[in-house]
Amino acid sequence: MTDPAAVERDAAEAASAFSHPAVPPDASAAYGDHPDQVVDFYAPRDDARATPAPLVVVLHGGAWRAPYDRQHISPFADFLARRGFAVANVEYRRGSPLPRQGAEGPVAGRWPETFDDVAAALDALPGLAASALPQADLRRVVLTGHSAGGHLALWGAARHVLPGGAPWRLPSPPVLRGVVALAPIADFTVAQQLGVCGGASGQLLGGAEHFAPRLPFADPAALLPTGIATAVVQGREDIVVPPRVSESYVAAAAEAGETVGLTLLDGVGHFPLIDPAVDACAVVAEEIAQLAW
């Protein structure tokens, strides 16, 4: 049973993170015909930094569920822009807004559409950014994402090690400086064991009958080593995606011969990592800067 004090702290952290008004982008561009196939761009605000600026690609969380779109992470995108980064905030198709029979709340994700969209967005970004955000340095790209978006960031950087025949597989590693995953759902097996986000990982893969067969195509812990510099930032007090999920991913990377940095923040839960009003967000920006600059 979760400690009531931990639940109260998590609610307060969530309220703070979601209290910021959405920040409108400087430009937007579609990468497909669906309304969710769109990227918002934020130009770097810090004139003191040399241009062009590194491009940070942000993938939002929300357990891949329809009610949670890119708007809630736009203050974080703006925070990064004010730190001198060019920022791309990616939207993608998420689960049905209505509960599936036997599911609690909206269903998490769509198979294969969620993955189709992230792959398509990442493939289209160089061209879109060159037009919509000329300040972006496409030779210095860092992927970041929070929670379910952290999963998608890790997955997006690992497409070159997907199984043969996977429609999203790349023939060679993507051109990235690295990945900074924030409290990511990075090991689906452990996440399911812990009941993370009401079993969202299983829903994303289409249910229990599809979980094991689709795991090699979707689970970051199964897509190692990547050869891409990777860092994970995680709150020790996170009860939404507990540290054990990130720790299991880091251990899997080590077993595969790859070192993944893990920064555990004391006294921090799930949402401060994307809350511009909290010191943890500055730690995240520094982790990104270490890879980008």
PDB file of C-alpha atoms in Angstrom:
ATOM      1  CA  MET A   1       0.000   0.000   0.000  1.00  0.00           C
ATOM      2  CA  THR A   2       1.353   3.416  -0.941  1.00  0.00           C
ATOM      3  CA  ASP A   3       2.213   5.742   1.908  1.00  0.00           C
ATOM      4  CA  PRO A   4      -0.524   8.437   2.189  1.00  0.00           C
ATOM      5  CA  ALA A   5       2.181  11.072   2.650  1.00  0.00           C
ATOM      6  CA  ALA A   6       3.772   9.989  -0.649  1.00  0.00           C
ATOM      7  CA  VAL A   7       0.414  10.223  -2.389  1.00  0.00           C
ATOM      8  CA  GLU A   8      -0.114  13.707  -0.975  1.00  0.00           C
ATOM      9  CA  ARG A   9       3.345  14.814  -2.102  1.00  0.00           C
ATOM     10  CA  ASP A  10       2.775  13.402  -5.582  1.00  0.00           C
ATOM     11  CA  ALA A  11      -0.535  15.262  -5.884  1.00  0.00           C
ATOM     12  CA  ALA A  12       1.117  18.525  -4.838  1.00  0.00           C
ATOM     13  CA  GLU A  13       3.944  18.012  -7.336  1.00  0.00           C
ATOM     14  CA  ALA A  14       1.484  17.251 -10.114  1.00  0.00           C
ATOM     15  CA  ALA A  15      -0.586  20.319  -9.260  1.00  0.00           C
ATOM     16  CA  SER A  16       2.518  22.496  -9.454  1.00  0.00           C
ATOM     17  CA  ALA A  17       3.668  21.036 -12.780  1.00  0.00           C
ATOM     18  CA  PHE A  18       0.218  21.416 -14.330  1.00  0.00           C
ATOM     19  CA  SER A  19      -0.353  24.906 -12.950  1.00  0.00           C
ATOM     20  CA  HIS A  20       1.658  26.640 -15.662  1.00  0.00           C
ATOM     21  CA  PRO A  21      -0.332  27.918 -18.632  1.00  0.00           C
ATOM     22  CA  ALA A  22       0.420  26.345 -21.984  1.00  0.00           C
ATOM     23  CA  VAL A  23       3.030  28.277 -23.944  1.00  0.00           C
ATOM     24  CA  PRO A  24       2.196  28.843 -27.632  1.00  0.00           C
ATOM     25  CA  PRO A  25       4.939  27.818 -30.060  1.00  0.00           C
ATOM     26  CA  ASP A  26       6.815  30.097 -32.420  1.00  0.00           C
ATOM     27  CA  ALA A  27       5.921  27.809 -35.308  1.00  0.00           C
ATOM     28  CA  SER A  28       4.198  24.496 -35.994  1.00  0.00           C
ATOM     29  CA  ALA A  29       4.497  21.982 -38.806  1.00  0.00           C
ATOM     30  CA  ALA A  30       2.624  18.823 -39.739  1.00  0.00           C
ATOM     31  CA  TYR A  31       4.404  15.555 -40.456  1.00  0.00           C
ATOM     32  CA  GLY A  32       1.221  13.777 -41.567  1.00  0.00           C
ATOM     33  CA  ASP A  33      -2.478  14.220 -42.248  1.00  0.00           C
ATOM     34  CA  HIS A  34      -3.834  13.298 -38.806  1.00  0.00           C
ATOM     35  CA  PRO A  35      -4.460  16.257 -36.441  1.00  0.00           C
ATOM     36  CA  ASP A  36      -2.064  14.715 -33.905  1.00  0.00           C
ATOM     37  CA  GLN A  37       0.768  14.486 -36.436  1.00  0.00           C
ATOM     38  CA  VAL A  38       2.243  17.874 -35.644  1.00  0.00           C
ATOM     39  CA  VAL A  39       5.395  19.370 -34.141  1.00  0.00           C
ATOM     40  CA  ASP A  40       5.553  22.684 -32.258  1.00  0.00           C
ATOM     41  CA  PHE A  41       8.800  24.640 -32.467  1.00  0.00           C
ATOM     42  CA  TYR A  42      10.279  27.031 -29.891  1.00  0.00           C
ATOM     43  CA  ALA A  43      13.133  29.309 -30.879  1.00  0.00           C
ATOM     44  CA  PRO A  44      16.048  29.816 -28.474  1.00  0.00           C
ATOM     45  CA  ARG A  45      15.479  32.866 -26.268  1.00  0.00           C
ATOM     46  CA  ASP A  46      19.046  33.314 -25.006  1.00  0.00           C
ATOM     47  CA  ASP A  47      20.859  35.636 -27.395  1.00  0.00           C
ATOM     48  CA  ALA A  48      24.089  35.187 -25.423  1.00  0.00           C
ATOM     49  CA  ARG A  49      24.570  31.698 -26.851  1.00  0.00           C
ATOM     50  CA  ALA A  50      26.042  31.239 -30.273  1.00  0.00           C
ATOM     51  CA  THR A  51      23.664  30.289 -33.022  1.00  0.00           C
ATOM     52  CA  PRO A  52      22.715  27.926 -34.443  1.00  0.00           C
ATOM     53  CA  ALA A  53      21.550  26.274 -31.209  1.00  0.00           C
ATOM     54  CA  PRO A  54      21.284  22.577 -30.356  1.00  0.00           C
ATOM     55  CA  LEU A  55      17.876  21.088 -31.081  1.00  0.00           C
ATOM     56  CA  VAL A  56      16.113  19.363 -28.196  1.00  0.00           C
ATOM     57  CA  VAL A  57      13.300  17.059 -29.293  1.00  0.00           C
ATOM     58  CA  VAL A  58      10.670  16.702 -26.543  1.00  0.00           C
ATOM     59  CA  LEU A  59       8.272  13.759 -26.297  1.00  0.00           C
ATOM     60  CA  HIS A  60       5.540  14.272 -23.729  1.00  0.00           C
ATOM     61  CA  GLY A  61       4.235  11.719 -21.270  1.00  0.00           C
ATOM     62  CA  GLY A  62       0.787  10.874 -19.998  1.00  0.00           C
ATOM     63  CA  ALA A  63       0.865   7.064 -20.222  1.00  0.00           C
ATOM     64  CA  TRP A  64       0.255   7.252 -23.992  1.00  0.00           C
ATOM     65  CA  ARG A  65      -3.370   8.157 -23.154  1.00  0.00           C
ATOM     66  CA  ALA A  66      -5.534  10.524 -25.186  1.00  0.00           C
ATOM     67  CA  PRO A  67      -6.324  13.108 -22.468  1.00  0.00           C
ATOM     68  CA  TYR A  68      -2.634  14.021 -22.135  1.00  0.00           C
ATOM     69  CA  ASP A  69      -1.291  15.935 -25.099  1.00  0.00           C
ATOM     70  CA  ARG A  70       1.762  18.094 -25.747  1.00  0.00           C
ATOM     71  CA  GLN A  71       0.225  21.197 -24.155  1.00  0.00           C
ATOM     72  CA  HIS A  72       1.103  20.116 -20.623  1.00  0.00           C
ATOM     73  CA  ILE A  73       4.812  19.948 -21.446  1.00  0.00           C
ATOM     74  CA  SER A  74       4.931  23.214 -23.397  1.00  0.00           C
ATOM     75  CA  PRO A  75       6.103  25.185 -20.309  1.00  0.00           C
ATOM     76  CA  PHE A  76       9.043  22.766 -20.114  1.00  0.00           C
ATOM     77  CA  ALA A  77       9.743  23.287 -23.821  1.00  0.00           C
ATOM     78  CA  ASP A  78       9.685  27.041 -23.241  1.00  0.00           C
ATOM     79  CA  PHE A  79      11.994  26.607 -20.229  1.00  0.00           C
ATOM     80  CA  LEU A  80      14.527  24.865 -22.464  1.00  0.00           C
ATOM     81  CA  ALA A  81      14.170  27.594 -25.104  1.00  0.00           C
ATOM     82  CA  ARG A  82      14.926  30.169 -22.437  1.00  0.00           C
ATOM     83  CA  ARG A  83      18.075  28.179 -21.682  1.00  0.00           C
ATOM     84  CA  GLY A  84      19.235  28.759 -25.247  1.00  0.00           C
ATOM     85  CA  PHE A  85      18.039  25.579 -26.946  1.00  0.00           C
ATOM     86  CA  ALA A  86      15.967  25.230 -30.072  1.00  0.00           C
ATOM     87  CA  VAL A  87      13.068  22.940 -29.151  1.00  0.00           C
ATOM     88  CA  ALA A  88      10.710  20.649 -31.058  1.00  0.00           C
ATOM     89  CA  ASN A  89       7.661  19.470 -29.080  1.00  0.00           C
ATOM     90  CA  VAL A  90       6.271  16.384 -30.824  1.00  0.00           C
ATOM     91  CA  GLU A  91       2.655  15.262 -30.775  1.00  0.00           C
ATOM     92  CA  TYR A  92       1.619  11.708 -31.653  1.00  0.00           C
ATOM     93  CA  ARG A  93      -1.464   9.541 -31.659  1.00  0.00           C
ATOM     94  CA  ARG A  94      -2.362   8.187 -28.264  1.00  0.00           C
ATOM     95  CA  GLY A  95      -4.979   5.769 -26.950  1.00  0.00           C
ATOM     96  CA  SER A  96      -8.723   5.950 -27.275  1.00  0.00           C
ATOM     97  CA  PRO A  97     -10.379   8.613 -25.088  1.00  0.00           C
ATOM     98  CA  LEU A  98     -12.904   5.964 -24.022  1.00  0.00           C
ATOM     99  CA  PRO A  99     -12.204   2.985 -21.744  1.00  0.00           C
ATOM    100  CA  ARG A 100     -11.802  -0.408 -23.368  1.00  0.00           C
ATOM    101  CA  GLN A 101     -13.901  -3.193 -21.876  1.00  0.00           C
ATOM    102  CA  GLY A 102     -12.187  -4.353 -18.702  1.00  0.00           C
ATOM    103  CA  ALA A 103      -9.805  -1.360 -18.641  1.00  0.00           C
ATOM    104  CA  GLU A 104      -9.711   1.360 -16.034  1.00  0.00           C
ATOM    105  CA  GLY A 105      -9.888   4.734 -17.733  1.00  0.00           C
ATOM    106  CA  PRO A 106      -8.744   5.623 -21.249  1.00  0.00           C
ATOM    107  CA  VAL A 107      -6.682   3.014 -23.040  1.00  0.00           C
ATOM    108  CA  ALA A 108      -2.952   3.639 -23.312  1.00  0.00           C
ATOM    109  CA  GLY A 109      -1.556   4.086 -26.792  1.00  0.00           C
ATOM    110  CA  ARG A 110      -2.339   2.623 -30.178  1.00  0.00           C
ATOM    111  CA  TRP A 111      -0.534  -0.212 -31.863  1.00  0.00           C
ATOM    112  CA  PRO A 112       1.075   0.470 -34.258  1.00  0.00           C
ATOM    113  CA  GLU A 113       0.016   4.103 -34.719  1.00  0.00           C
ATOM    114  CA  THR A 114       1.842   5.534 -31.692  1.00  0.00           C
ATOM    115  CA  PHE A 115       5.109   4.058 -32.964  1.00  0.00           C
ATOM    116  CA  ASP A 116       4.319   4.975 -36.565  1.00  0.00           C
ATOM    117  CA  ASP A 117       3.949   8.603 -35.535  1.00  0.00           C
ATOM    118  CA  VAL A 118       7.078   8.889 -33.435  1.00  0.00           C
ATOM    119  CA  ALA A 119       9.160   7.276 -36.170  1.00  0.00           C
ATOM    120  CA  ALA A 120       7.611   9.504 -38.840  1.00  0.00           C
ATOM    121  CA  ALA A 121       8.079  12.645 -36.749  1.00  0.00           C
ATOM    122  CA  LEU A 122      11.731  11.905 -36.051  1.00  0.00           C
ATOM    123  CA  ASP A 123      12.367  11.135 -39.715  1.00  0.00           C
ATOM    124  CA  ALA A 124      10.652  14.355 -40.807  1.00  0.00           C
ATOM    125  CA  LEU A 125      12.220  16.615 -38.190  1.00  0.00           C
ATOM    126  CA  PRO A 126      15.398  17.611 -40.064  1.00  0.00           C
ATOM    127  CA  GLY A 127      13.377  18.952 -42.958  1.00  0.00           C
ATOM    128  CA  LEU A 128      10.685  20.512 -40.798  1.00  0.00           C
ATOM    129  CA  ALA A 129      13.177  22.182 -38.466  1.00  0.00           C
ATOM    130  CA  ALA A 130      15.286  23.513 -41.320  1.00  0.00           C
ATOM    131  CA  SER A 131      12.234  25.391 -42.542  1.00  0.00           C
ATOM    132  CA  ALA A 132      10.371  26.264 -39.332  1.00  0.00           C
ATOM    133  CA  LEU A 133      13.329  26.757 -36.978  1.00  0.00           C
ATOM    134  CA  PRO A 134      16.423  27.879 -38.892  1.00  0.00           C
ATOM    135  CA  GLN A 135      18.219  28.598 -35.584  1.00  0.00           C
ATOM    136  CA  ALA A 136      18.404  24.843 -34.917  1.00  0.00           C
ATOM    137  CA  ASP A 137      21.723  23.049 -35.355  1.00  0.00           C
ATOM    138  CA  LEU A 138      20.700  19.688 -36.803  1.00  0.00           C
ATOM    139  CA  ARG A 139      24.169  18.287 -36.087  1.00  0.00           C
ATOM    140  CA  ARG A 140      23.500  18.631 -32.343  1.00  0.00           C
ATOM    141  CA  VAL A 141      20.203  16.918 -31.561  1.00  0.00           C
ATOM    142  CA  VAL A 142      19.204  15.557 -28.161  1.00  0.00           C
ATOM    143  CA  LEU A 143      16.078  13.496 -27.569  1.00  0.00           C
ATOM    144  CA  THR A 144      14.294  13.903 -24.256  1.00  0.00           C
ATOM    145  CA  GLY A 145      10.959  12.740 -22.929  1.00  0.00           C
ATOM    146  CA  HIS A 146       9.102  12.343 -19.669  1.00  0.00           C
ATOM    147  CA  SER A 147       7.486   9.150 -18.389  1.00  0.00           C
ATOM    148  CA  ALA A 148       5.803   7.517 -21.425  1.00  0.00           C
ATOM    149  CA  GLY A 149       7.632  10.125 -23.495  1.00  0.00           C
ATOM    150  CA  GLY A 150      10.865   8.944 -21.910  1.00  0.00           C
ATOM    151  CA  HIS A 151      10.066   5.495 -23.251  1.00  0.00           C
ATOM    152  CA  LEU A 152       9.485   6.947 -26.713  1.00  0.00           C
ATOM    153  CA  ALA A 153      12.755   8.891 -26.589  1.00  0.00           C
ATOM    154  CA  LEU A 154      14.716   5.743 -25.716  1.00  0.00           C
ATOM    155  CA  TRP A 155      12.835   3.795 -28.374  1.00  0.00           C
ATOM    156  CA  GLY A 156      13.422   6.483 -30.987  1.00  0.00           C
ATOM    157  CA  ALA A 157      17.162   6.311 -30.372  1.00  0.00           C
ATOM    158  CA  ALA A 158      17.159   2.526 -30.669  1.00  0.00           C
ATOM    159  CA  ARG A 159      15.393   2.050 -33.993  1.00  0.00           C
ATOM    160  CA  HIS A 160      18.570   0.801 -35.657  1.00  0.00           C
ATOM    161  CA  VAL A 161      18.608  -2.212 -33.322  1.00  0.00           C
ATOM    162  CA  LEU A 162      14.967  -3.156 -33.833  1.00  0.00           C
ATOM    163  CA  PRO A 163      14.415  -6.710 -35.073  1.00  0.00           C
ATOM    164  CA  GLY A 164      14.755  -7.243 -38.788  1.00  0.00           C
ATOM    165  CA  GLY A 165      11.492  -6.607 -40.570  1.00  0.00           C
ATOM    166  CA  ALA A 166      10.293  -4.006 -38.078  1.00  0.00           C
ATOM    167  CA  PRO A 167       8.686  -1.196 -40.103  1.00  0.00           C
ATOM    168  CA  TRP A 168      10.409   1.471 -37.997  1.00  0.00           C
ATOM    169  CA  ARG A 169      13.917   0.042 -38.227  1.00  0.00           C
ATOM    170  CA  LEU A 170      16.707   2.351 -39.386  1.00  0.00           C
ATOM    171  CA  PRO A 171      19.667   0.991 -41.358  1.00  0.00           C
ATOM    172  CA  SER A 172      22.129   2.933 -39.194  1.00  0.00           C
ATOM    173  CA  PRO A 173      22.087   4.836 -35.879  1.00  0.00           C
ATOM    174  CA  PRO A 174      20.197   8.138 -35.868  1.00  0.00           C
ATOM    175  CA  VAL A 175      22.257  11.317 -35.846  1.00  0.00           C
ATOM    176  CA  LEU A 176      21.957  12.211 -32.172  1.00  0.00           C
ATOM    177  CA  ARG A 177      24.186  13.694 -29.506  1.00  0.00           C
ATOM    178  CA  GLY A 178      22.254  11.593 -27.033  1.00  0.00           C
ATOM    179  CA  VAL A 179      19.096  10.903 -25.047  1.00  0.00           C
ATOM    180  CA  VAL A 180      18.000  12.246 -21.672  1.00  0.00           C
ATOM    181  CA  ALA A 181      15.080  10.140 -20.454  1.00  0.00           C
ATOM    182  CA  LEU A 182      13.088  11.537 -17.529  1.00  0.00           C
ATOM    183  CA  ALA A 183      11.490   8.930 -15.251  1.00  0.00           C
ATOM    184  CA  PRO A 184      11.009   6.758 -18.337  1.00  0.00           C
ATOM    185  CA  ILE A 185       8.872   3.654 -18.613  1.00  0.00           C
ATOM    186  CA  ALA A 186      12.049   1.984 -19.775  1.00  0.00           C
ATOM    187  CA  ASP A 187      11.531  -1.667 -18.868  1.00  0.00           C
ATOM    188  CA  PHE A 188       8.082  -2.942 -19.766  1.00  0.00           C
ATOM    189  CA  THR A 189       8.348  -6.221 -17.887  1.00  0.00           C
ATOM    190  CA  VAL A 190       9.193  -4.493 -14.613  1.00  0.00           C
ATOM    191  CA  ALA A 191       6.619  -1.781 -15.274  1.00  0.00           C
ATOM    192  CA  GLN A 192       3.909  -4.400 -15.719  1.00  0.00           C
ATOM    193  CA  GLN A 193       4.992  -6.209 -12.571  1.00  0.00           C
ATOM    194  CA  LEU A 194       4.671  -2.953 -10.638  1.00  0.00           C
ATOM    195  CA  GLY A 195       1.373  -1.979 -12.266  1.00  0.00           C
ATOM    196  CA  VAL A 196       2.826   1.302 -13.546  1.00  0.00           C
ATOM    197  CA  CYS A 197       0.073   3.652 -14.763  1.00  0.00           C
ATOM    198  CA  GLY A 198      -2.540   0.934 -14.435  1.00  0.00           C
ATOM    199  CA  GLY A 199      -0.749  -1.489 -16.724  1.00  0.00           C
ATOM    200  CA  ALA A 200      -0.309   1.067 -19.494  1.00  0.00           C
ATOM    201  CA  SER A 201       2.634  -0.775 -21.084  1.00  0.00           C
ATOM    202  CA  GLY A 202       0.475  -3.823 -21.703  1.00  0.00           C
ATOM    203  CA  GLN A 203      -2.305  -1.702 -23.147  1.00  0.00           C
ATOM    204  CA  LEU A 204       0.137   0.041 -25.487  1.00  0.00           C
ATOM    205  CA  LEU A 205       1.165  -3.322 -26.901  1.00  0.00           C
ATOM    206  CA  GLY A 206      -2.455  -4.373 -27.422  1.00  0.00           C
ATOM    207  CA  GLY A 207      -3.199  -6.496 -24.368  1.00  0.00           C
ATOM    208  CA  ALA A 208      -1.885  -9.605 -22.660  1.00  0.00           C
ATOM    209  CA  GLU A 209      -1.966 -11.799 -25.755  1.00  0.00           C
ATOM    210  CA  HIS A 210       0.334  -9.415 -27.632  1.00  0.00           C
ATOM    211  CA  PHE A 211       2.635  -8.408 -24.790  1.00  0.00           C
ATOM    212  CA  ALA A 212       5.409 -10.987 -25.192  1.00  0.00           C
ATOM    213  CA  PRO A 213       5.470 -11.104 -29.025  1.00  0.00           C
ATOM    214  CA  ARG A 214       5.608  -7.304 -29.341  1.00  0.00           C
ATOM    215  CA  LEU A 215       8.050  -6.692 -26.510  1.00  0.00           C
ATOM    216  CA  PRO A 216      11.166  -6.985 -28.739  1.00  0.00           C
ATOM    217  CA  PHE A 217       9.754  -4.236 -30.990  1.00  0.00           C
ATOM    218  CA  ALA A 218       8.804  -1.769 -28.259  1.00  0.00           C
ATOM    219  CA  ASP A 219      10.676  -2.259 -25.000  1.00  0.00           C
ATOM    220  CA  PRO A 220      13.832  -0.146 -24.555  1.00  0.00           C
ATOM    221  CA  ALA A 221      15.270  -2.759 -22.199  1.00  0.00           C
ATOM    222  CA  ALA A 222      15.187  -5.221 -25.105  1.00  0.00           C
ATOM    223  CA  LEU A 223      16.845  -2.790 -27.538  1.00  0.00           C
ATOM    224  CA  LEU A 224      20.390  -2.675 -26.215  1.00  0.00           C
ATOM    225  CA  PRO A 225      23.118  -1.721 -26.764  1.00  0.00           C
ATOM    226  CA  THR A 226      22.351   1.318 -28.899  1.00  0.00           C
ATOM    227  CA  GLY A 227      25.721   3.047 -29.056  1.00  0.00           C
ATOM    228  CA  ILE A 228      23.906   6.331 -28.337  1.00  0.00           C
ATOM    229  CA  ALA A 229      24.940   8.359 -25.270  1.00  0.00           C
ATOM    230  CA  THR A 230      22.075   7.950 -22.812  1.00  0.00           C
ATOM    231  CA  ALA A 231      21.275   9.472 -19.444  1.00  0.00           C
ATOM    232  CA  VAL A 232      18.310   8.817 -17.173  1.00  0.00           C
ATOM    233  CA  VAL A 233      17.075  11.313 -14.580  1.00  0.00           C
ATOM    234  CA  GLN A 234      14.783   9.900 -11.929  1.00  0.00           C
ATOM    235  CA  GLY A 235      13.257  11.103  -8.668  1.00  0.00           C
ATOM    236  CA  ARG A 236      13.894   8.775  -5.750  1.00  0.00           C
ATOM    237  CA  GLU A 237      10.398   9.468  -4.396  1.00  0.00           C
ATOM    238  CA  ASP A 238       8.597   8.755  -7.671  1.00  0.00           C
ATOM    239  CA  ILE A 239       5.484   6.633  -7.042  1.00  0.00           C
ATOM    240  CA  VAL A 240       4.141   6.957 -10.607  1.00  0.00           C
ATOM    241  CA  VAL A 241       7.114   5.332 -12.347  1.00  0.00           C
ATOM    242  CA  PRO A 242       9.197   4.009  -9.448  1.00  0.00           C
ATOM    243  CA  PRO A 243      13.014   4.131  -9.620  1.00  0.00           C
ATOM    244  CA  ARG A 244      13.123   0.361  -9.949  1.00  0.00           C
ATOM    245  CA  VAL A 245      11.998   0.711 -13.591  1.00  0.00           C
ATOM    246  CA  SER A 246      14.921   2.971 -14.509  1.00  0.00           C
ATOM    247  CA  GLU A 247      17.347   0.926 -12.444  1.00  0.00           C
ATOM    248  CA  SER A 248      16.315  -2.225 -14.301  1.00  0.00           C
ATOM    249  CA  TYR A 249      16.914  -0.518 -17.659  1.00  0.00           C
ATOM    250  CA  VAL A 250      20.342   0.719 -16.581  1.00  0.00           C
ATOM    251  CA  ALA A 251      21.215  -2.798 -15.376  1.00  0.00           C
ATOM    252  CA  ALA A 252      20.083  -4.263 -18.716  1.00  0.00           C
ATOM    253  CA  ALA A 253      22.288  -1.772 -20.530  1.00  0.00           C
ATOM    254  CA  ALA A 254      25.275  -2.729 -18.389  1.00  0.00           C
ATOM    255  CA  GLU A 255      24.649  -6.405 -19.099  1.00  0.00           C
ATOM    256  CA  ALA A 256      24.650  -5.548 -22.803  1.00  0.00           C
ATOM    257  CA  GLY A 257      28.002  -3.798 -22.409  1.00  0.00           C
ATOM    258  CA  GLU A 258      26.722  -0.227 -22.422  1.00  0.00           C
ATOM    259  CA  THR A 259      26.947   2.449 -19.749  1.00  0.00           C
ATOM    260  CA  VAL A 260      23.821   4.515 -19.126  1.00  0.00           C
ATOM    261  CA  GLY A 261      24.090   7.397 -16.704  1.00  0.00           C
ATOM    262  CA  LEU A 262      21.535   7.416 -13.889  1.00  0.00           C
ATOM    263  CA  THR A 263      20.901  10.539 -11.822  1.00  0.00           C
ATOM    264  CA  LEU A 264      18.670   9.901  -8.808  1.00  0.00           C
ATOM    265  CA  LEU A 265      17.304  13.060  -7.205  1.00  0.00           C
ATOM    266  CA  ASP A 266      16.571  12.979  -3.483  1.00  0.00           C
ATOM    267  CA  GLY A 267      13.203  14.282  -2.331  1.00  0.00           C
ATOM    268  CA  VAL A 268      11.853  14.386  -5.887  1.00  0.00           C
ATOM    269  CA  GLY A 269       8.869  12.558  -7.330  1.00  0.00           C
ATOM    270  CA  HIS A 270       7.562  12.175 -10.855  1.00  0.00           C
ATOM    271  CA  PHE A 271       6.498  15.632 -11.995  1.00  0.00           C
ATOM    272  CA  PRO A 272       9.215  18.063 -10.805  1.00  0.00           C
ATOM    273  CA  LEU A 273      11.435  16.912 -13.688  1.00  0.00           C
ATOM    274  CA  ILE A 274       9.265  18.920 -16.111  1.00  0.00           C
ATOM    275  CA  ASP A 275       8.192  21.703 -13.724  1.00  0.00           C
ATOM    276  CA  PRO A 276      10.024  24.965 -14.549  1.00  0.00           C
ATOM    277  CA  ALA A 277       9.334  26.231 -11.026  1.00  0.00           C
ATOM    278  CA  VAL A 278      11.354  23.435  -9.400  1.00  0.00           C
ATOM    279  CA  ASP A 279      15.128  22.955  -9.102  1.00  0.00           C
ATOM    280  CA  ALA A 280      14.885  19.437 -10.549  1.00  0.00           C
ATOM    281  CA  CYS A 281      14.019  20.962 -13.915  1.00  0.00           C
ATOM    282  CA  ALA A 282      17.313  22.862 -13.913  1.00  0.00           C
ATOM    283  CA  VAL A 283      19.125  19.565 -13.294  1.00  0.00           C
ATOM    284  CA  VAL A 284      17.406  18.150 -16.369  1.00  0.00           C
ATOM    285  CA  ALA A 285      18.470  21.152 -18.459  1.00  0.00           C
ATOM    286  CA  GLU A 286      22.069  20.662 -17.341  1.00  0.00           C
ATOM    287  CA  GLU A 287      21.981  16.970 -18.294  1.00  0.00           C
ATOM    288  CA  ILE A 288      20.749  17.966 -21.753  1.00  0.00           C
ATOM    289  CA  ALA A 289      23.395  20.686 -22.031  1.00  0.00           C
ATOM    290  CA  GLN A 290      26.172  18.234 -21.225  1.00  0.00           C
ATOM    291  CA  LEU A 291      25.229  16.202 -24.291  1.00  0.00           C
ATOM    292  CA  ALA A 292      24.195  19.055 -26.576  1.00  0.00           C
ATOM    293  CA  TRP A 293      27.001  21.588 -26.163  1.00  0.00           C
TER     294      TRP A 293
END
